[in-house]
mmCIF file of C-alpha atoms and ligand atoms in Angstrom:
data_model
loop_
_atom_site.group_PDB
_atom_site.id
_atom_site.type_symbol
_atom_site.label_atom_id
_atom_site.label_comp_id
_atom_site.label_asym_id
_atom_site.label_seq_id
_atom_site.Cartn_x
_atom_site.Cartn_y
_atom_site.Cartn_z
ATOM 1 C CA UNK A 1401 195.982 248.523 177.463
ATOM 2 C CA UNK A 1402 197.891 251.185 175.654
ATOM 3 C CA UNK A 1403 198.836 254.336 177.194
ATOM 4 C CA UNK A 1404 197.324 257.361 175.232
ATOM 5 C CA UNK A 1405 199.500 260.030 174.450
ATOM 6 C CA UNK A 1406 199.127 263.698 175.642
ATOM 7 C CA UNK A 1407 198.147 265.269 172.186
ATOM 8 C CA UNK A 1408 195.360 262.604 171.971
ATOM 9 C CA UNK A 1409 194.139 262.784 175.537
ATOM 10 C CA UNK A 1410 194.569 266.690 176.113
ATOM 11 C CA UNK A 1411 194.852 267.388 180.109
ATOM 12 C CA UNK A 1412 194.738 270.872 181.848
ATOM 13 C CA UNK A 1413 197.133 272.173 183.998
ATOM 14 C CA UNK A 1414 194.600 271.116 186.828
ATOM 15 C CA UNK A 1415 194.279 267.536 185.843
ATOM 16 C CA UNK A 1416 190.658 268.335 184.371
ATOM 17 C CA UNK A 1417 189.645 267.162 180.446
ATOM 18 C CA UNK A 1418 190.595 269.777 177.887
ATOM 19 C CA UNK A 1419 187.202 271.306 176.443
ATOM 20 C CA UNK A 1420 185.182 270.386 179.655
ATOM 21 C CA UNK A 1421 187.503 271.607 182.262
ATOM 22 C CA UNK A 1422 186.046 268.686 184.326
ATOM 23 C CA UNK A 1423 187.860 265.656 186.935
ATOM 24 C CA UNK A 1424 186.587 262.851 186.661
ATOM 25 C CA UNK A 1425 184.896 262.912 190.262
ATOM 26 C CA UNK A 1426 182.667 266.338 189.091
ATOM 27 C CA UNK A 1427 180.164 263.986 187.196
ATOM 28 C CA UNK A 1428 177.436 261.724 187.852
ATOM 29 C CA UNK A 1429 177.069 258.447 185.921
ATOM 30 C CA UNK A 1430 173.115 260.788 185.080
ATOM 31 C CA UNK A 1431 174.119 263.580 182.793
ATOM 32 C CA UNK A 1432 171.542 265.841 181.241
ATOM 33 C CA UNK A 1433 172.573 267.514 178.383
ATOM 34 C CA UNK A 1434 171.251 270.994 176.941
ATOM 35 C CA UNK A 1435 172.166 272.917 174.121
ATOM 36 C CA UNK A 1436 172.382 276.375 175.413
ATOM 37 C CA UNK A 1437 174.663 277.110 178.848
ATOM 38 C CA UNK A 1438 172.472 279.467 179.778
ATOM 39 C CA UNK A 1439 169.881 276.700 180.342
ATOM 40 C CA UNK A 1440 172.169 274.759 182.376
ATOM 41 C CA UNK A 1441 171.415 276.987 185.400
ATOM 42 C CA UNK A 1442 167.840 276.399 184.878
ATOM 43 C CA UNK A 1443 167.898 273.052 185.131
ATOM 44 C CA UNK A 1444 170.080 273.378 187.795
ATOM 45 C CA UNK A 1445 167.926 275.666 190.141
ATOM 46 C CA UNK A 1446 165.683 272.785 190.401
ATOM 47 C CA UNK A 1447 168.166 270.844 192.622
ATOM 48 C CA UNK A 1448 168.049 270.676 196.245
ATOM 49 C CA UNK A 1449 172.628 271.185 196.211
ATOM 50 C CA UNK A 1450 174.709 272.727 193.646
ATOM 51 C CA UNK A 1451 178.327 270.882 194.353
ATOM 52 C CA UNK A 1452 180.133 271.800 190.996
ATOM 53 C CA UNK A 1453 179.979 274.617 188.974
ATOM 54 C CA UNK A 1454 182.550 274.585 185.991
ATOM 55 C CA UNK A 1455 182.719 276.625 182.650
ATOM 56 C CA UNK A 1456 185.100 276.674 179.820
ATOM 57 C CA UNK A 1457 183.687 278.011 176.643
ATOM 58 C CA UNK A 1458 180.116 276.580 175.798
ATOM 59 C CA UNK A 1459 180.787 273.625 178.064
ATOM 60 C CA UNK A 1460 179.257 274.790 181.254
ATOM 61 C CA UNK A 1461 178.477 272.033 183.555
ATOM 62 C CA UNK A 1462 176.555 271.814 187.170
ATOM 63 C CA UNK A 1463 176.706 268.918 189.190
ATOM 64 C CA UNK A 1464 174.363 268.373 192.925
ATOM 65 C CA UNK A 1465 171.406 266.308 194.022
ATOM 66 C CA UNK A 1466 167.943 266.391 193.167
ATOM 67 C CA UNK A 1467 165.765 264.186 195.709
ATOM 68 C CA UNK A 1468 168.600 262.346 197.182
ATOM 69 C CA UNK A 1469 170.117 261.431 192.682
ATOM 70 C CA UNK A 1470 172.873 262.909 192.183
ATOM 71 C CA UNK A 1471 172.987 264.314 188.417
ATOM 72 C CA UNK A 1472 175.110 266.394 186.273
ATOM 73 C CA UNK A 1473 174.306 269.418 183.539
ATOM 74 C CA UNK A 1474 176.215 269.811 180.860
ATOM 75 C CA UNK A 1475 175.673 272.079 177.736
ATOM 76 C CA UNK A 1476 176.969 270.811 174.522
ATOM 77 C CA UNK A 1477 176.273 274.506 172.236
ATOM 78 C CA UNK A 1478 174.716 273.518 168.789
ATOM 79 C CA UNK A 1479 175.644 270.981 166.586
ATOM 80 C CA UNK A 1480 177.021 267.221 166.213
ATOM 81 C CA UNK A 1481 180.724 268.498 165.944
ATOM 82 C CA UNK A 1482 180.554 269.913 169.128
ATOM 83 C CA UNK A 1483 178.621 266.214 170.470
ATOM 84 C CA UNK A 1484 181.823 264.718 169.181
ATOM 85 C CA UNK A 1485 183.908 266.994 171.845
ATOM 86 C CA UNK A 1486 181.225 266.452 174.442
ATOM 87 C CA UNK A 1487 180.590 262.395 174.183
ATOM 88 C CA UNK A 1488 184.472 261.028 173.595
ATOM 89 C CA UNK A 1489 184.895 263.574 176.811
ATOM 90 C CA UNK A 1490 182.349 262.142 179.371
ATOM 91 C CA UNK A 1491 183.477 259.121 178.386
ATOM 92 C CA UNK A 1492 186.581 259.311 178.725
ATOM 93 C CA UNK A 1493 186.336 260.700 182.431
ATOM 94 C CA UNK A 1494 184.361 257.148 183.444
ATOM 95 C CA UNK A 1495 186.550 255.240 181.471
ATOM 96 C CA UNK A 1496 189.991 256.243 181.210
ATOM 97 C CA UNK A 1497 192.514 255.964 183.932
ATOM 98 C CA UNK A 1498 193.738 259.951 183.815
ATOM 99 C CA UNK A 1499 196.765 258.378 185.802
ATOM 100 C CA UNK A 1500 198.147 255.610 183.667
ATOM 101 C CA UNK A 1501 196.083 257.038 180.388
ATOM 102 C CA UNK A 1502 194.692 253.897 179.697
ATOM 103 C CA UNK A 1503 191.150 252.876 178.723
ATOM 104 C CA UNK A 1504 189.485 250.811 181.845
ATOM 105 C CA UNK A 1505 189.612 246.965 180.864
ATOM 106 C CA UNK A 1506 186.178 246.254 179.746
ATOM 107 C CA UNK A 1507 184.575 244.367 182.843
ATOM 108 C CA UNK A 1508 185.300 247.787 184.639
ATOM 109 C CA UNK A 1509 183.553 250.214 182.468
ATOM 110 C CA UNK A 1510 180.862 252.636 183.249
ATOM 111 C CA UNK A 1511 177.979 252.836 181.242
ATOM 112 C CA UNK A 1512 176.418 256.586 181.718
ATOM 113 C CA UNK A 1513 172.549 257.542 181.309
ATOM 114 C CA UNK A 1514 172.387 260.730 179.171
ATOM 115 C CA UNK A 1515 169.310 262.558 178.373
ATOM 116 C CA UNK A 1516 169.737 265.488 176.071
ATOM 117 C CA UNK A 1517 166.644 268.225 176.571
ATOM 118 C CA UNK A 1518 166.677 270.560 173.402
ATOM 119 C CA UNK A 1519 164.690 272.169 171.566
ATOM 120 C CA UNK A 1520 163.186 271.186 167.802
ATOM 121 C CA UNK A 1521 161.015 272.522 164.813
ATOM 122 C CA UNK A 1522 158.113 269.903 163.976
ATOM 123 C CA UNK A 1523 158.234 268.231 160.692
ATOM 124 C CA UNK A 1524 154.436 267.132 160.426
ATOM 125 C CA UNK A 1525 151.278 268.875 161.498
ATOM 126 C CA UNK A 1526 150.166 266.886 164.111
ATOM 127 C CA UNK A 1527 153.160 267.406 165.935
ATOM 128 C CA UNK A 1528 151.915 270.818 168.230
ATOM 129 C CA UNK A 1529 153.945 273.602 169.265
ATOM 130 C CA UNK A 1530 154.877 272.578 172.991
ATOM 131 C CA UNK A 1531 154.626 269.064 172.837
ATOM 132 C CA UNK A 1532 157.510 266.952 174.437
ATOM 133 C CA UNK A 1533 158.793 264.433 172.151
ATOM 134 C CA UNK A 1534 161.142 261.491 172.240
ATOM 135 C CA UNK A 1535 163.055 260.378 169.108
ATOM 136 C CA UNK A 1536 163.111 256.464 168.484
ATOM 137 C CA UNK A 1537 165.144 257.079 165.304
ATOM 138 C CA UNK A 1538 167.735 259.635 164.394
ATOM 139 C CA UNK A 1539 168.700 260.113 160.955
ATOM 140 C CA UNK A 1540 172.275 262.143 161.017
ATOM 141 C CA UNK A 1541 172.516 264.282 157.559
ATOM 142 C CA UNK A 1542 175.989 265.428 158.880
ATOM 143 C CA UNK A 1543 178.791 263.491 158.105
ATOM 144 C CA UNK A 1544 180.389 262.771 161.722
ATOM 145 C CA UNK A 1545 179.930 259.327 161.044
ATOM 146 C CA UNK A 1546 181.819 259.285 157.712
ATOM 147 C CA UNK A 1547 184.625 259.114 160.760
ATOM 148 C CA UNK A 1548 183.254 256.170 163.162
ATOM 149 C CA UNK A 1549 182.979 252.486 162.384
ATOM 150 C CA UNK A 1550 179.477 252.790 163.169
ATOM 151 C CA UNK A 1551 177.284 249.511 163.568
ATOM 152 C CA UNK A 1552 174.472 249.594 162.060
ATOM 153 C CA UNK A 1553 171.442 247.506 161.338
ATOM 154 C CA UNK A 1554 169.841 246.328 158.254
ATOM 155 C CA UNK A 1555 166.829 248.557 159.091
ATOM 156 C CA UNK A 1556 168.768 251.581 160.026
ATOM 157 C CA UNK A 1557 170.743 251.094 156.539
ATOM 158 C CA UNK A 1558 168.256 250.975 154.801
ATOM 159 C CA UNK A 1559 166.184 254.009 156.341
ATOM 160 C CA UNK A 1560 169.742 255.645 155.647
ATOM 161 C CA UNK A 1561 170.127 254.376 151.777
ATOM 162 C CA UNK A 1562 166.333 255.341 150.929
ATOM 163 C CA UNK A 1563 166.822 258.647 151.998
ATOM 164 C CA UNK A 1564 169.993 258.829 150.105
ATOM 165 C CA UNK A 1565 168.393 258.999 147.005
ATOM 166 C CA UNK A 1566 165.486 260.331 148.086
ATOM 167 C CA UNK A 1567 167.191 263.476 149.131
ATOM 168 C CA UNK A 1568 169.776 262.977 146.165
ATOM 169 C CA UNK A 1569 172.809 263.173 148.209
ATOM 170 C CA UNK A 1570 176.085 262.962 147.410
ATOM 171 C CA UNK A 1571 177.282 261.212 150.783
ATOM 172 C CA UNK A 1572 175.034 258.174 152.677
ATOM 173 C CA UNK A 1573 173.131 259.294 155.778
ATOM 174 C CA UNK A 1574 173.216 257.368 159.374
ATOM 175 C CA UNK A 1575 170.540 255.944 161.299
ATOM 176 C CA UNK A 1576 170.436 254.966 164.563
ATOM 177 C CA UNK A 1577 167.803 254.170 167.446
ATOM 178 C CA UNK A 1578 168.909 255.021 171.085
ATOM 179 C CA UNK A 1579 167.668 253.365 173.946
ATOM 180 C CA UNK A 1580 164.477 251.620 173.939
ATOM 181 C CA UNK A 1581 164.230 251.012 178.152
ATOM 182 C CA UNK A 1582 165.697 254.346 178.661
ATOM 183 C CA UNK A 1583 162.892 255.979 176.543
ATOM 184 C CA UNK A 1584 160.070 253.632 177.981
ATOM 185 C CA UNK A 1585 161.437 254.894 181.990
ATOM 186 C CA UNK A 1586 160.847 258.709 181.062
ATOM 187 C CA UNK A 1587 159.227 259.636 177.663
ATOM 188 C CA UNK A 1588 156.318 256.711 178.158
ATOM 189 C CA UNK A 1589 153.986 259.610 178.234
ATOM 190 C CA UNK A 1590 155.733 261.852 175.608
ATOM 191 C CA UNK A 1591 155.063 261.698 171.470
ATOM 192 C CA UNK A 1592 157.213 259.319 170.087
ATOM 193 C CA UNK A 1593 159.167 260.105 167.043
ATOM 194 C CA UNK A 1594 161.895 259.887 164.678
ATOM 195 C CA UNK A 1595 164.581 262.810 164.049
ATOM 196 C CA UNK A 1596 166.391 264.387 161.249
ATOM 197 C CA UNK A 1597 169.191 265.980 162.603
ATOM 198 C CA UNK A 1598 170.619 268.354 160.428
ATOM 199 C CA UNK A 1599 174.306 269.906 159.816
ATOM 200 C CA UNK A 1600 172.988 273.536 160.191
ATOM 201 C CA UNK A 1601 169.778 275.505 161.044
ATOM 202 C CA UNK A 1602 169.278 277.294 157.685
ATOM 203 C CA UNK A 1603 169.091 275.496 154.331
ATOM 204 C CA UNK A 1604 169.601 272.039 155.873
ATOM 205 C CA UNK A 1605 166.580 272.361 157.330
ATOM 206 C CA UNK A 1606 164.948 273.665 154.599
ATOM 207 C CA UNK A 1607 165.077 277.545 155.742
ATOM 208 C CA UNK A 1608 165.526 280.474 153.351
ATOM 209 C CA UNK A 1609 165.981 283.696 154.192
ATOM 210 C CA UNK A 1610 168.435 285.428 151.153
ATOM 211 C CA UNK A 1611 170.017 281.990 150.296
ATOM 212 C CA UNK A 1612 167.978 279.314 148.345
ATOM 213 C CA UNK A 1613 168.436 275.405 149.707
ATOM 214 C CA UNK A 1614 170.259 273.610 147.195
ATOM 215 C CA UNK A 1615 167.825 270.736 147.067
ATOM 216 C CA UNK A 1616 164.416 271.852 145.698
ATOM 217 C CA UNK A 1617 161.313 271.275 148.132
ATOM 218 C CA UNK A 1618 163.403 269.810 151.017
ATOM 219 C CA UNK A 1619 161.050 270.216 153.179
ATOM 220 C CA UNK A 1620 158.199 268.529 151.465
ATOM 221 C CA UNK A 1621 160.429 265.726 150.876
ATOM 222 C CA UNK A 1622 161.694 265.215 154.307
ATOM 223 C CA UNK A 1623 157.814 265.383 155.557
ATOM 224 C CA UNK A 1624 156.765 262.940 153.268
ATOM 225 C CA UNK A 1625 159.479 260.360 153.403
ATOM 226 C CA UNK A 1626 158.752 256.764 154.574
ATOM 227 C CA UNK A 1627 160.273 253.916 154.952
ATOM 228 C CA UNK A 1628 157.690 250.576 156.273
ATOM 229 C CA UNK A 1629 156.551 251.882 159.805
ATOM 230 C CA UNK A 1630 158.929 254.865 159.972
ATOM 231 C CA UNK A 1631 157.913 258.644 158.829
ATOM 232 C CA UNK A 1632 160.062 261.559 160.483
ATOM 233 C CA UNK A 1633 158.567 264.148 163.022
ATOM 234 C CA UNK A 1634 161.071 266.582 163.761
ATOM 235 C CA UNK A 1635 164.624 268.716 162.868
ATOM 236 C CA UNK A 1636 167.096 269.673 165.045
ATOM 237 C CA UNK A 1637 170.843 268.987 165.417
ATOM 238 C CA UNK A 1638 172.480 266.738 167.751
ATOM 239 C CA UNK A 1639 170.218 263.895 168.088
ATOM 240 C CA UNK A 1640 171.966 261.818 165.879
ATOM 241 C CA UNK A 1641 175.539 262.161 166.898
ATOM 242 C CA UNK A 1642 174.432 261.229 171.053
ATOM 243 C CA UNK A 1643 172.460 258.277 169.623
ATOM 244 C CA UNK A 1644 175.666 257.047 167.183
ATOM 245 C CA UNK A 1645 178.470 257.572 170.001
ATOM 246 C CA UNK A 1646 176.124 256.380 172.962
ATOM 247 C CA UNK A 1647 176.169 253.501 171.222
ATOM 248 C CA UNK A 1648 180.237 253.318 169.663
ATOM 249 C CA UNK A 1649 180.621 254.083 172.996
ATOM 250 C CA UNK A 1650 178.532 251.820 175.452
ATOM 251 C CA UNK A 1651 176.358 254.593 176.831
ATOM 252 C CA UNK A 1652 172.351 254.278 177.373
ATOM 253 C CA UNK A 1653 171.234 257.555 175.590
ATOM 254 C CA UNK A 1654 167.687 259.889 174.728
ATOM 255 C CA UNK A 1655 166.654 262.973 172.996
ATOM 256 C CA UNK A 1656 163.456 264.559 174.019
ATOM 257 C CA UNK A 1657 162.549 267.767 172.148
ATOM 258 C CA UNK A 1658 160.931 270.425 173.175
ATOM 259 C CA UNK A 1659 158.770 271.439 170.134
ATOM 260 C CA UNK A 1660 159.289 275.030 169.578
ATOM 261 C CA UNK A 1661 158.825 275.393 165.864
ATOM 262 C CA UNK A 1662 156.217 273.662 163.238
ATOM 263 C CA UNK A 1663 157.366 274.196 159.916
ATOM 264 C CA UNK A 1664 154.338 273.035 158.245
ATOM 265 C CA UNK A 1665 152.021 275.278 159.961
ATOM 266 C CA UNK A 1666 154.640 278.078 160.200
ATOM 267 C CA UNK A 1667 154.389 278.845 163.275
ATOM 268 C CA UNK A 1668 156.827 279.645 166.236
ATOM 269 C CA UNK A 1669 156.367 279.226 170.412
ATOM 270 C CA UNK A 1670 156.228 282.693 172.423
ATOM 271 C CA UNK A 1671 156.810 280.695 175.684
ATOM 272 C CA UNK A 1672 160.188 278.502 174.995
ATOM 273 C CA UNK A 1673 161.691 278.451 178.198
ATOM 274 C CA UNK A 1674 158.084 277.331 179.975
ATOM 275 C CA UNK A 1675 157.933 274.336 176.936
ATOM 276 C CA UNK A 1676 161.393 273.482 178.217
ATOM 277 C CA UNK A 1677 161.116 273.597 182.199
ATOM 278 C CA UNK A 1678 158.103 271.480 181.947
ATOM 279 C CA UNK A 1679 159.971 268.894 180.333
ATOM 280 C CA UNK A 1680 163.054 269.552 182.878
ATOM 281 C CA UNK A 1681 160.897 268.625 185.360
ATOM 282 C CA UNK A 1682 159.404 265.446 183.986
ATOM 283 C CA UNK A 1683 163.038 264.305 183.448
ATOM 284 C CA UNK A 1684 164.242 265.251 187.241
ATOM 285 C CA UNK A 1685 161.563 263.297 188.494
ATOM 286 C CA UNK A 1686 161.878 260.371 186.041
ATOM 287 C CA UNK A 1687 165.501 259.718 185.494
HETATM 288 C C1 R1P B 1228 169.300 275.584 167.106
HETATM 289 O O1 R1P B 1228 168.592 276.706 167.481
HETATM 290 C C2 R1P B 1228 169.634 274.727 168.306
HETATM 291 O O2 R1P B 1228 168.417 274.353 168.983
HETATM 292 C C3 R1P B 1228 168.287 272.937 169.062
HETATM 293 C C4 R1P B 1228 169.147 272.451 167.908
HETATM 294 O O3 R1P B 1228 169.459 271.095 168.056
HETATM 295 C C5 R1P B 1228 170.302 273.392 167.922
HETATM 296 O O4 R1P B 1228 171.249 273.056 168.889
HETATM 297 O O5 R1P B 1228 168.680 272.366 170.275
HETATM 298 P P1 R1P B 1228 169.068 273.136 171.647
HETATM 299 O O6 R1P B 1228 167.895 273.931 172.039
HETATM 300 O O7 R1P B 1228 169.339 272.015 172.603
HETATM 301 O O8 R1P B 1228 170.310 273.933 171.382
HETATM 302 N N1 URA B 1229 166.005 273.794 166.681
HETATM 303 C C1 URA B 1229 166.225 273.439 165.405
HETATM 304 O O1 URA B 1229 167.293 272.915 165.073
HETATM 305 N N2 URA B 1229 165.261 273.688 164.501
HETATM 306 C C2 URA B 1229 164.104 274.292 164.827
HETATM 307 O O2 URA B 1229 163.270 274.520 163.940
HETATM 308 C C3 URA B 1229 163.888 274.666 166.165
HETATM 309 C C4 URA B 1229 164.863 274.398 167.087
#
């Protein structure tokens, strides 16, 4: 295995990863991600131990035990950029050698079990303020996979091509599923959907305060699109880059969404942070 240089492989002072400040013996193989670092402390409060406690920018990360598993918190801030950080990081605490700087030989590789809990707008009526829902399918409409060789199948292609020209863009979406068992061991009771996740919260999404999206009627567009079985549920924006490098990657990966926002309907949740405990919970108990 080649030895990866320091400017590609960035190491503190400390030993610890260069964005997450983390050794590789501060995480669990069960990570739960969250946007926000102030809600890593609020998942964490639920554990029975707190045994790490690290922060370096947005990356904030606890580590202790919850009913005997021991899991890890990490908070990613917004968007798939900073997923990019956040994934090749974790994975490169299980599975590179920080000694030698080389990759672990295949039969030796950790697979890790990340949940992300975030928060999303709903795309479709039915889809009710505080619901808890799990995305099947993420559509990426950022272009961090312009950069990976990302696998995908005929069916996720496709999705990806039809909404190409459906949206008239000028670069092809991704699609990807995550993790079918993964979704079936916590989110069977959860709505199951499929997520746009979209480079920005504004006029990606279809928002317009003083500046007018560029494509006309986005929203419309994005609620109606199909594709055989598959219509989209929800926005938000790093569903798509977990589900693309859990998978470049080798790592069994969810997003569950907290529905805060329905943009059909317009309206917004007063109670956020109760939507989002409730679904902290189910995933404590469940993962
Ligand atoms: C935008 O407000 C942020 O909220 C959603 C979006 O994905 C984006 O990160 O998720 P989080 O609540 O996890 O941050
Ligand atoms: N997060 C998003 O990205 N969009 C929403 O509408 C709500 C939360």
């Amino acid at each position: 295995m080649a030895r990866i240089p320091e400017s590609e492989l960035i190491l503190n002072a400390d030993g610890s990863i260069y964005h997450l400040n983390l050794l590789p013996e501060m995480i669990s193989d069960t990570i739960i991600t969250v946007g926000d670092q102030d809600r890593v402390a609020l998942v964490s409060k639920h554990f029975d131990s707190i045994e790490i406690q690290v922060a370096k920018r947005e990356f904030v990360t606890h580590t202790g035990y919850y009913k005997g598993k021991r899991i890890s918190v990490v908070s990613t801030g917004i968007g798939t950029d900073n997923i990019d950080i956040v994934l090749n990081e974790l994975d490169a605490l299980v599975n590179v050698d920080f000694v030698t700087r080389e990759p672990l030989a295949p039969e030796d590789r950790i697979s890790l079990k990340i949940v992300r809990i975030g928060t999303s707008g709903a795309l479709q009526e039915d889809v009710p303020l505080g619901s808890h829902l799990a995305t099947e399918y993420a559509v990426g409409l950022d272009t961090l996979m312009q950069f990976y060789p990302l696998m995908e199948t005929g069916f996720e292609t496709e999705i990806a091509v039809q909404l190409q020209l459906a949206l008239g863009l000028g670069f092809l979406p991704y699609c990807v599923k995550g993790s079918d068992l993964l979704r079936e061991q916590v989110a069977h009771d959860m709505i199951m959907g499929n997520t746009f996740t979209c480079p920005g919260f504004y006029a990606p999404q279809g928002r317009l305060l003083r500046l007018q999206p560029k494509i006309e009627g986005v929203i419309e567009k994005l609620k109606s699109f199909e594709y055989e079985t598959i219509k989209f549920t929800n926005f938000e924006m790093e569903t798509a880059g977990i589900y693309s490098l859990g998978r470049l990657l080798g790592h069994d990966v969810l997003s569950l969404n907290a529905i805060v926002a329905n943009r059909i309907t317009h309206q917004f949740a007063p109670n956020v942070n109760e939507i989002i405990d409730d679904l902290v919970v189910k995933v404590l108990e469940r993962i």
